[in-house]
Amino acid sequence: MKFIFLIILIISIFIIDINCLNKSISEKKYYFIKPNKDNLGNSINNSNSGYILNLINTQIDNTIQGEKTLISNVEIPKKSKLNLSIITDLKNNKLEGSSQEGQSFPTEFESKVIVSGEFKDEDSKDFIVSDIYHLMGLKDTNTANPKTIKVKEYYYFMSPSPLICNSMINCSNIIIDKVNSNEPFGFLEKFNEPYSKSMSLLDLNWFNSRLVTNDNNYNSIVKGYQYGSNELIISKVYINTLDPIDGCGTSSSSTSQQKQPKCRFGKIATYTRDLNRCPVFDKCVKKSPCHLGRPNCNQGYKLSSLPFGEKGCPKYYCDPEFLPITNKKF
C-alpha cells in the first residue's frame, strides 16, 4: 500500500513539474512568417501587407491554410540581440517554398522561419518579435510516390522527463508538447531525425542538446509524426537563432570563461567546444604538420575550426549559417 501511495505521489509531482516547465512555452504563439508576394514571386510592399503570419499547427490539410494574418512591419524590442535581417532577408529570396536544397515545403503556408511575439497594440499591423527560429538545412529527400499515403505531421517541443525511470517504474524519458496547442503533453522513448546521418561535420553534442531541453532559450521546434506509441519521426528541425544567447565568454555558466594560459614558445593552445559551440581551452601542444585540405559543408552551413588534439591541427565543424560565429579568432 505504501508503495502504491509513493508511485501516486511521484506521478503527481511529475505532472506539476511538467506543467510548470511548459507554461512559458504554451503561453506564446508561434507563426510561420514569409513575405507577401505576387504570383511572380515579387514582394508586395504596402502599408498593410508586408508579411504573412500563419499560426503553426492550425492547418486543415495541404491546401487549406489555417489562421492567417497580414502584417505591415516587424520589429524587435530595444536592446534585443535578435538578428532581424533573418526575417527581412526573406523578401530577397524568390526561392521560398521551392525545392532548393533544405527548403522544400509541401504546403504553401510553411516557411523556413518561425517567430513568436505580439502586436504592438490591439489594432496595430506592427509585430514585435520575441523569438526567431530558422530551419536547419537538409538535403531534399522528397522523392516519394505522390500516390503514397502521407502521414500528418505536427510541430513539437521536446524536453527531458523529470521522472527518473528505473526497473521498478517503466516510463518514457522524453516529453513532447505540441506547439500552439492546449492538448496534454505526450511521452516518447525515442526519436529519429535525419540530420546526424546526412549533414557532414555537424556538431552533434550541440545539436542533441538543442533537440531535447528544458531551457526555453535554446529549445528547438521539430516537425514530425508519431510512430507507434513511443517514437517521433522527425523530418525538420527549427533552431532558435539567438544561440548562444549571451555569446561566448559572457555567460556566468559558460566554461569558455576559464582564463586561458599562454603557451610557451614553440607550442600552441588547443581547444574543445562546449554545448554552446564556444571554444574551451584544453592544453598546450607542440605544433606539428597538418593536412592542408579543407572540407566543404553542405548548403546552408558554414565551416568553422579550432586547433585540436595532440598536434594542434584544425578540427572542423559545419554550423548552420544563420547562427553567430563563436570562434572568430581562429
Tab-separated table of C-alpha atoms in Angstrom:
chain	number	residue	atom	x	y	z
A	1	MET	CA	0.000	0.000	0.000
A	2	LYS	CA	2.839	2.370	0.855
A	3	PHE	CA	4.479	1.559	-2.466
A	4	ILE	CA	1.302	2.427	-4.411
A	5	PHE	CA	0.969	5.701	-2.483
A	6	LEU	CA	4.601	6.519	-3.300
A	7	ILE	CA	4.014	5.892	-7.002
A	8	ILE	CA	0.922	8.141	-6.999
A	9	LEU	CA	2.866	10.870	-5.187
A	10	ILE	CA	5.734	10.693	-7.678
A	11	ILE	CA	3.377	10.872	-10.648
A	12	SER	CA	1.549	13.863	-9.125
A	13	ILE	CA	4.799	15.753	-8.588
A	14	PHE	CA	5.858	14.793	-12.104
A	15	ILE	CA	2.704	16.273	-13.658
A	16	ILE	CA	3.053	19.507	-11.667
A	17	ASP	CA	6.690	19.850	-12.749
A	18	ILE	CA	5.836	19.327	-16.409
A	19	ASN	CA	3.062	21.901	-16.294
A	20	CYS	CA	5.475	24.416	-14.798
A	21	LEU	CA	8.166	23.623	-17.365
A	22	ASN	CA	5.855	24.094	-20.328
A	23	LYS	CA	3.875	27.071	-19.027
A	24	SER	CA	6.107	29.764	-20.512
A	25	ILE	CA	6.203	27.956	-23.855
A	26	SER	CA	2.469	27.297	-24.088
A	27	GLU	CA	1.611	30.944	-23.374
A	28	LYS	CA	3.407	32.019	-26.545
A	29	LYS	CA	2.052	31.762	-30.069
A	30	TYR	CA	4.318	30.605	-32.877
A	31	TYR	CA	3.917	31.558	-36.534
A	32	PHE	CA	5.452	30.861	-39.907
A	33	ILE	CA	6.477	34.209	-41.352
A	34	LYS	CA	7.002	34.918	-45.014
A	35	PRO	CA	6.862	37.976	-47.266
A	36	ASN	CA	3.606	38.700	-49.027
A	37	LYS	CA	4.352	38.079	-52.726
A	38	ASP	CA	2.508	38.262	-56.014
A	39	ASN	CA	2.173	35.404	-58.499
A	40	LEU	CA	5.588	36.223	-59.992
A	41	GLY	CA	7.343	35.892	-56.651
A	42	ASN	CA	7.887	39.621	-56.163
A	43	SER	CA	7.382	41.098	-52.706
A	44	ILE	CA	4.287	43.237	-52.194
A	45	ASN	CA	5.360	46.359	-50.348
A	46	ASN	CA	2.471	48.375	-48.997
A	47	SER	CA	1.419	49.733	-45.641
A	48	ASN	CA	-0.836	46.820	-44.724
A	49	SER	CA	0.601	43.577	-46.050
A	50	GLY	CA	4.381	43.350	-45.988
A	51	TYR	CA	4.404	39.889	-44.381
A	52	ILE	CA	2.111	36.944	-43.795
A	53	LEU	CA	1.859	35.152	-40.445
A	54	ASN	CA	0.435	31.618	-40.366
A	55	LEU	CA	-0.264	30.139	-36.946
A	56	ILE	CA	1.528	26.785	-36.677
A	57	ASN	CA	-0.476	23.560	-36.297
A	58	THR	CA	-3.769	25.151	-37.364
A	59	GLN	CA	-3.710	23.989	-40.987
A	60	ILE	CA	-6.514	21.635	-42.004
A	61	ASP	CA	-4.690	19.953	-44.887
A	62	ASN	CA	-2.085	20.697	-47.545
A	63	THR	CA	-4.309	23.121	-49.452
A	64	ILE	CA	-6.338	24.958	-46.807
A	65	GLN	CA	-4.461	27.470	-44.685
A	66	GLY	CA	-5.148	27.911	-41.016
A	67	GLU	CA	-5.188	31.196	-39.140
A	68	LYS	CA	-3.576	33.758	-41.438
A	69	THR	CA	-2.665	37.354	-40.573
A	70	LEU	CA	-1.274	40.122	-42.774
A	71	ILE	CA	1.182	42.483	-41.072
A	72	SER	CA	2.928	45.584	-42.336
A	73	ASN	CA	6.145	45.562	-40.371
A	74	VAL	CA	8.285	43.521	-37.972
A	75	GLU	CA	10.306	44.975	-35.106
A	76	ILE	CA	12.446	43.706	-32.241
A	77	PRO	CA	12.497	45.113	-28.690
A	78	LYS	CA	15.113	47.705	-27.808
A	79	LYS	CA	18.413	46.168	-26.639
A	80	SER	CA	17.370	42.825	-28.141
A	81	LYS	CA	20.181	40.757	-29.653
A	82	LEU	CA	17.882	39.167	-32.229
A	83	ASN	CA	19.036	39.354	-35.848
A	84	LEU	CA	16.095	40.975	-37.623
A	85	SER	CA	17.765	40.538	-41.027
A	86	ILE	CA	16.876	36.833	-40.848
A	87	ILE	CA	13.279	37.965	-41.421
A	88	THR	CA	13.822	40.963	-43.707
A	89	ASP	CA	16.127	38.956	-45.993
A	90	LEU	CA	13.189	36.680	-46.807
A	91	LYS	CA	11.954	39.396	-49.163
A	92	ASN	CA	15.055	38.943	-51.311
A	93	ASN	CA	14.616	35.185	-51.652
A	94	LYS	CA	12.374	34.212	-54.555
A	95	LEU	CA	13.042	30.516	-53.902
A	96	GLU	CA	10.997	30.417	-50.701
A	97	GLY	CA	8.930	27.238	-50.806
A	98	SER	CA	10.814	25.759	-53.756
A	99	SER	CA	12.740	22.510	-53.895
A	100	GLN	CA	16.065	24.243	-53.261
A	101	GLU	CA	18.207	22.043	-51.011
A	102	GLY	CA	16.959	22.183	-47.454
A	103	GLN	CA	13.992	24.423	-48.294
A	104	SER	CA	11.380	22.060	-49.707
A	105	PHE	CA	7.909	22.648	-48.255
A	106	PRO	CA	4.864	20.511	-49.000
A	107	THR	CA	2.464	23.364	-48.238
A	108	GLU	CA	2.361	26.990	-49.297
A	109	PHE	CA	1.881	28.333	-45.778
A	110	GLU	CA	5.087	26.839	-44.351
A	111	SER	CA	8.303	28.848	-44.213
A	112	LYS	CA	11.940	28.432	-43.258
A	113	VAL	CA	11.480	30.994	-40.451
A	114	ILE	CA	9.240	30.727	-37.379
A	115	VAL	CA	8.614	33.612	-34.982
A	116	SER	CA	6.819	34.301	-31.744
A	117	GLY	CA	5.840	37.720	-30.454
A	118	GLU	CA	2.929	40.103	-30.110
A	119	PHE	CA	1.293	43.012	-31.877
A	120	LYS	CA	2.302	46.496	-30.792
A	121	ASP	CA	-1.298	47.256	-29.836
A	122	GLU	CA	-4.782	45.909	-30.466
A	123	ASP	CA	-5.311	47.489	-33.894
A	124	SER	CA	-1.677	47.581	-34.971
A	125	LYS	CA	-0.222	45.905	-38.051
A	126	ASP	CA	3.257	46.051	-36.494
A	127	PHE	CA	4.510	42.804	-34.966
A	128	ILE	CA	7.099	42.803	-32.151
A	129	VAL	CA	9.253	39.681	-32.444
A	130	SER	CA	10.470	37.928	-29.284
A	131	ASP	CA	11.898	34.715	-30.794
A	132	ILE	CA	13.211	33.729	-34.227
A	133	TYR	CA	13.670	30.104	-35.299
A	134	HIS	CA	15.304	29.077	-38.576
A	135	LEU	CA	15.069	25.796	-40.436
A	136	MET	CA	18.275	23.757	-40.459
A	137	GLY	CA	19.319	22.870	-43.996
A	138	LEU	CA	18.805	19.294	-45.118
A	139	LYS	CA	19.316	17.505	-48.407
A	140	ASP	CA	15.976	17.330	-50.166
A	141	THR	CA	14.735	13.753	-49.994
A	142	ASN	CA	11.169	14.473	-51.082
A	143	THR	CA	11.126	11.739	-53.750
A	144	ALA	CA	8.140	9.756	-52.506
A	145	ASN	CA	5.499	8.499	-54.903
A	146	PRO	CA	2.696	11.132	-54.937
A	147	LYS	CA	0.155	8.312	-54.696
A	148	THR	CA	1.656	7.153	-51.412
A	149	ILE	CA	-0.460	7.885	-48.348
A	150	LYS	CA	1.119	10.801	-46.492
A	151	VAL	CA	1.170	10.948	-42.727
A	152	LYS	CA	0.020	14.052	-40.878
A	153	GLU	CA	2.944	15.881	-39.298
A	154	TYR	CA	2.820	18.411	-36.472
A	155	TYR	CA	5.264	20.755	-34.759
A	156	TYR	CA	6.542	19.982	-31.263
A	157	PHE	CA	8.898	20.972	-28.482
A	158	MET	CA	10.809	18.139	-26.808
A	159	SER	CA	12.057	18.165	-23.212
A	160	PRO	CA	13.539	15.584	-20.831
A	161	SER	CA	11.249	13.933	-18.336
A	162	PRO	CA	11.951	14.889	-14.697
A	163	LEU	CA	10.794	11.436	-13.652
A	164	ILE	CA	13.679	9.044	-13.018
A	165	CYS	CA	12.990	5.779	-14.806
A	166	ASN	CA	14.297	2.509	-13.439
A	167	SER	CA	13.426	-1.179	-13.331
A	168	MET	CA	10.540	-0.552	-10.908
A	169	ILE	CA	8.996	2.339	-12.843
A	170	ASN	CA	8.564	1.799	-16.566
A	171	CYS	CA	8.301	5.259	-18.116
A	172	SER	CA	9.234	7.374	-21.118
A	173	ASN	CA	12.193	9.733	-20.808
A	174	ILE	CA	11.102	12.382	-23.339
A	175	ILE	CA	8.103	14.713	-23.259
A	176	ILE	CA	6.606	16.298	-26.371
A	177	ASP	CA	4.497	19.444	-26.285
A	178	LYS	CA	2.515	20.317	-29.409
A	179	VAL	CA	3.137	23.909	-30.489
A	180	ASN	CA	0.144	26.284	-30.138
A	181	SER	CA	-1.970	23.590	-28.533
A	182	ASN	CA	-3.747	23.015	-25.247
A	183	GLU	CA	-3.573	19.265	-25.747
A	184	PRO	CA	-1.980	17.258	-22.919
A	185	PHE	CA	1.738	16.663	-23.363
A	186	GLY	CA	2.818	13.305	-24.761
A	187	PHE	CA	5.575	10.849	-23.972
A	188	LEU	CA	8.352	9.304	-26.061
A	189	GLU	CA	11.010	6.705	-25.523
A	190	LYS	CA	12.974	7.680	-28.637
A	191	PHE	CA	13.029	9.828	-31.757
A	192	ASN	CA	14.571	9.537	-35.196
A	193	GLU	CA	15.981	12.525	-37.097
A	194	PRO	CA	17.765	12.734	-40.490
A	195	TYR	CA	20.416	15.372	-39.739
A	196	SER	CA	23.024	13.442	-37.767
A	197	LYS	CA	23.464	10.867	-40.538
A	198	SER	CA	23.325	13.124	-43.583
A	199	MET	CA	24.870	16.509	-42.697
A	200	SER	CA	28.662	16.367	-42.637
A	201	LEU	CA	30.677	17.686	-39.676
A	202	LEU	CA	27.611	18.721	-37.699
A	203	ASP	CA	28.423	19.316	-34.018
A	204	LEU	CA	26.260	16.537	-32.600
A	205	ASN	CA	26.866	17.440	-28.946
A	206	TRP	CA	25.436	20.896	-29.600
A	207	PHE	CA	22.672	19.594	-31.877
A	208	ASN	CA	21.388	16.960	-29.448
A	209	SER	CA	21.444	19.463	-26.575
A	210	ARG	CA	19.060	21.676	-28.568
A	211	LEU	CA	16.639	18.919	-29.540
A	212	VAL	CA	15.697	17.844	-26.014
A	213	THR	CA	15.998	20.580	-23.398
A	214	ASN	CA	14.188	22.365	-20.578
A	215	ASP	CA	15.957	25.637	-21.414
A	216	ASN	CA	13.450	27.905	-23.161
A	217	ASN	CA	16.338	29.964	-24.548
A	218	TYR	CA	17.599	27.052	-26.621
A	219	ASN	CA	14.602	24.834	-27.307
A	220	SER	CA	14.128	23.767	-30.928
A	221	ILE	CA	10.882	23.232	-32.795
A	222	VAL	CA	10.699	19.896	-34.584
A	223	LYS	CA	8.313	18.739	-37.286
A	224	GLY	CA	7.342	15.081	-37.323
A	225	TYR	CA	4.801	12.352	-36.745
A	226	GLN	CA	4.394	9.793	-34.006
A	227	TYR	CA	5.208	6.225	-34.980
A	228	GLY	CA	3.504	3.745	-32.727
A	229	SER	CA	3.070	4.900	-29.177
A	230	ASN	CA	6.599	5.872	-28.220
A	231	GLU	CA	8.622	7.205	-31.185
A	232	LEU	CA	8.703	10.507	-33.075
A	233	ILE	CA	9.900	10.508	-36.691
A	234	ILE	CA	11.371	13.974	-37.292
A	235	SER	CA	11.590	15.497	-40.764
A	236	LYS	CA	12.644	19.090	-39.976
A	237	VAL	CA	14.312	20.982	-37.127
A	238	TYR	CA	14.000	24.728	-36.473
A	239	ILE	CA	16.778	26.165	-34.283
A	240	ASN	CA	16.470	29.225	-32.043
A	241	THR	CA	18.701	31.746	-33.820
A	242	LEU	CA	19.890	33.510	-30.653
A	243	ASP	CA	22.420	30.781	-29.929
A	244	PRO	CA	24.420	31.236	-27.781
A	245	ILE	CA	22.163	33.758	-26.100
A	246	ASP	CA	24.974	35.669	-24.332
A	247	GLY	CA	27.805	34.995	-26.751
A	248	CYS	CA	30.951	33.135	-25.750
A	249	GLY	CA	32.764	34.074	-22.562
A	250	THR	CA	29.992	36.347	-21.273
A	251	SER	CA	27.657	33.889	-19.561
A	252	SER	CA	28.403	33.013	-15.961
A	253	SER	CA	27.643	29.387	-16.746
A	254	SER	CA	29.943	29.156	-19.750
A	255	THR	CA	33.045	27.016	-19.351
A	256	SER	CA	34.715	29.138	-22.028
A	257	GLN	CA	35.212	31.866	-19.398
A	258	GLN	CA	38.158	29.982	-17.951
A	259	LYS	CA	41.350	32.022	-18.098
A	260	GLN	CA	43.484	30.640	-20.892
A	261	PRO	CA	47.195	30.360	-20.061
A	262	LYS	CA	49.764	31.465	-22.612
A	263	CYS	CA	51.657	28.624	-24.204
A	264	ARG	CA	55.450	28.555	-24.180
A	265	PHE	CA	57.471	29.246	-27.314
A	266	GLY	CA	57.016	26.525	-29.918
A	267	LYS	CA	53.690	25.366	-28.548
A	268	ILE	CA	50.117	26.325	-29.395
A	269	ALA	CA	46.860	26.256	-27.480
A	270	THR	CA	44.310	23.594	-28.368
A	271	TYR	CA	40.589	23.696	-27.695
A	272	THR	CA	37.402	21.729	-27.405
A	273	ARG	CA	33.843	23.024	-27.665
A	274	ASP	CA	31.166	23.307	-25.009
A	275	LEU	CA	27.447	22.785	-25.668
A	276	ASN	CA	27.129	26.415	-26.799
A	277	ARG	CA	29.743	25.843	-29.532
A	278	CYS	CA	32.133	28.071	-27.568
A	279	PRO	CA	35.897	27.335	-27.521
A	280	VAL	CA	37.206	25.836	-24.282
A	281	PHE	CA	40.968	25.758	-23.677
A	282	ASP	CA	42.337	22.226	-23.479
A	283	LYS	CA	46.144	22.258	-23.350
A	284	CYS	CA	49.336	23.481	-24.992
A	285	VAL	CA	50.925	21.170	-27.546
A	286	LYS	CA	53.905	21.227	-29.877
A	287	LYS	CA	52.839	22.427	-33.302
A	288	SER	CA	53.065	19.641	-35.875
A	289	PRO	CA	52.499	19.458	-39.644
A	290	CYS	CA	48.835	19.252	-40.576
A	291	HIS	CA	46.903	18.232	-43.656
A	292	LEU	CA	46.237	21.359	-45.713
A	293	GLY	CA	42.923	20.256	-47.195
A	294	ARG	CA	39.721	21.925	-46.060
A	295	PRO	CA	36.374	20.112	-46.160
A	296	ASN	CA	33.237	21.536	-47.733
A	297	CYS	CA	29.989	21.991	-45.844
A	298	ASN	CA	26.520	21.173	-47.083
A	299	GLN	CA	24.417	24.011	-48.434
A	300	GLY	CA	23.092	26.151	-45.599
A	301	TYR	CA	26.140	25.558	-43.375
A	302	LYS	CA	29.422	27.401	-42.807
A	303	LEU	CA	32.839	25.989	-41.959
A	304	SER	CA	34.396	26.598	-38.545
A	305	SER	CA	37.584	25.203	-36.993
A	306	LEU	CA	39.639	25.040	-33.793
A	307	PRO	CA	43.224	23.896	-33.074
A	308	PHE	CA	42.653	20.461	-31.566
A	309	GLY	CA	44.312	17.320	-30.263
A	310	GLU	CA	47.921	16.271	-29.785
A	311	LYS	CA	49.152	18.005	-32.955
A	312	GLY	CA	47.087	21.169	-32.794
A	313	CYS	CA	45.638	20.559	-36.242
A	314	PRO	CA	42.291	22.109	-37.178
A	315	LYS	CA	39.151	20.267	-36.126
A	316	TYR	CA	36.377	21.276	-38.477
A	317	TYR	CA	32.685	21.830	-37.842
A	318	CYS	CA	29.824	22.748	-40.135
A	319	ASP	CA	27.474	25.116	-38.288
A	320	PRO	CA	24.123	26.426	-39.567
A	321	GLU	CA	24.945	29.606	-41.474
A	322	PHE	CA	22.252	31.657	-39.712
A	323	LEU	CA	23.914	31.218	-36.285
A	324	PRO	CA	26.570	33.603	-34.888
A	325	ILE	CA	30.224	32.642	-35.294
A	326	THR	CA	31.609	31.528	-31.924
A	327	ASN	CA	35.342	31.279	-32.663
A	328	LYS	CA	36.199	34.384	-34.684
A	329	LYS	CA	39.849	34.477	-33.594
A	330	PHE	CA	40.737	31.150	-35.229
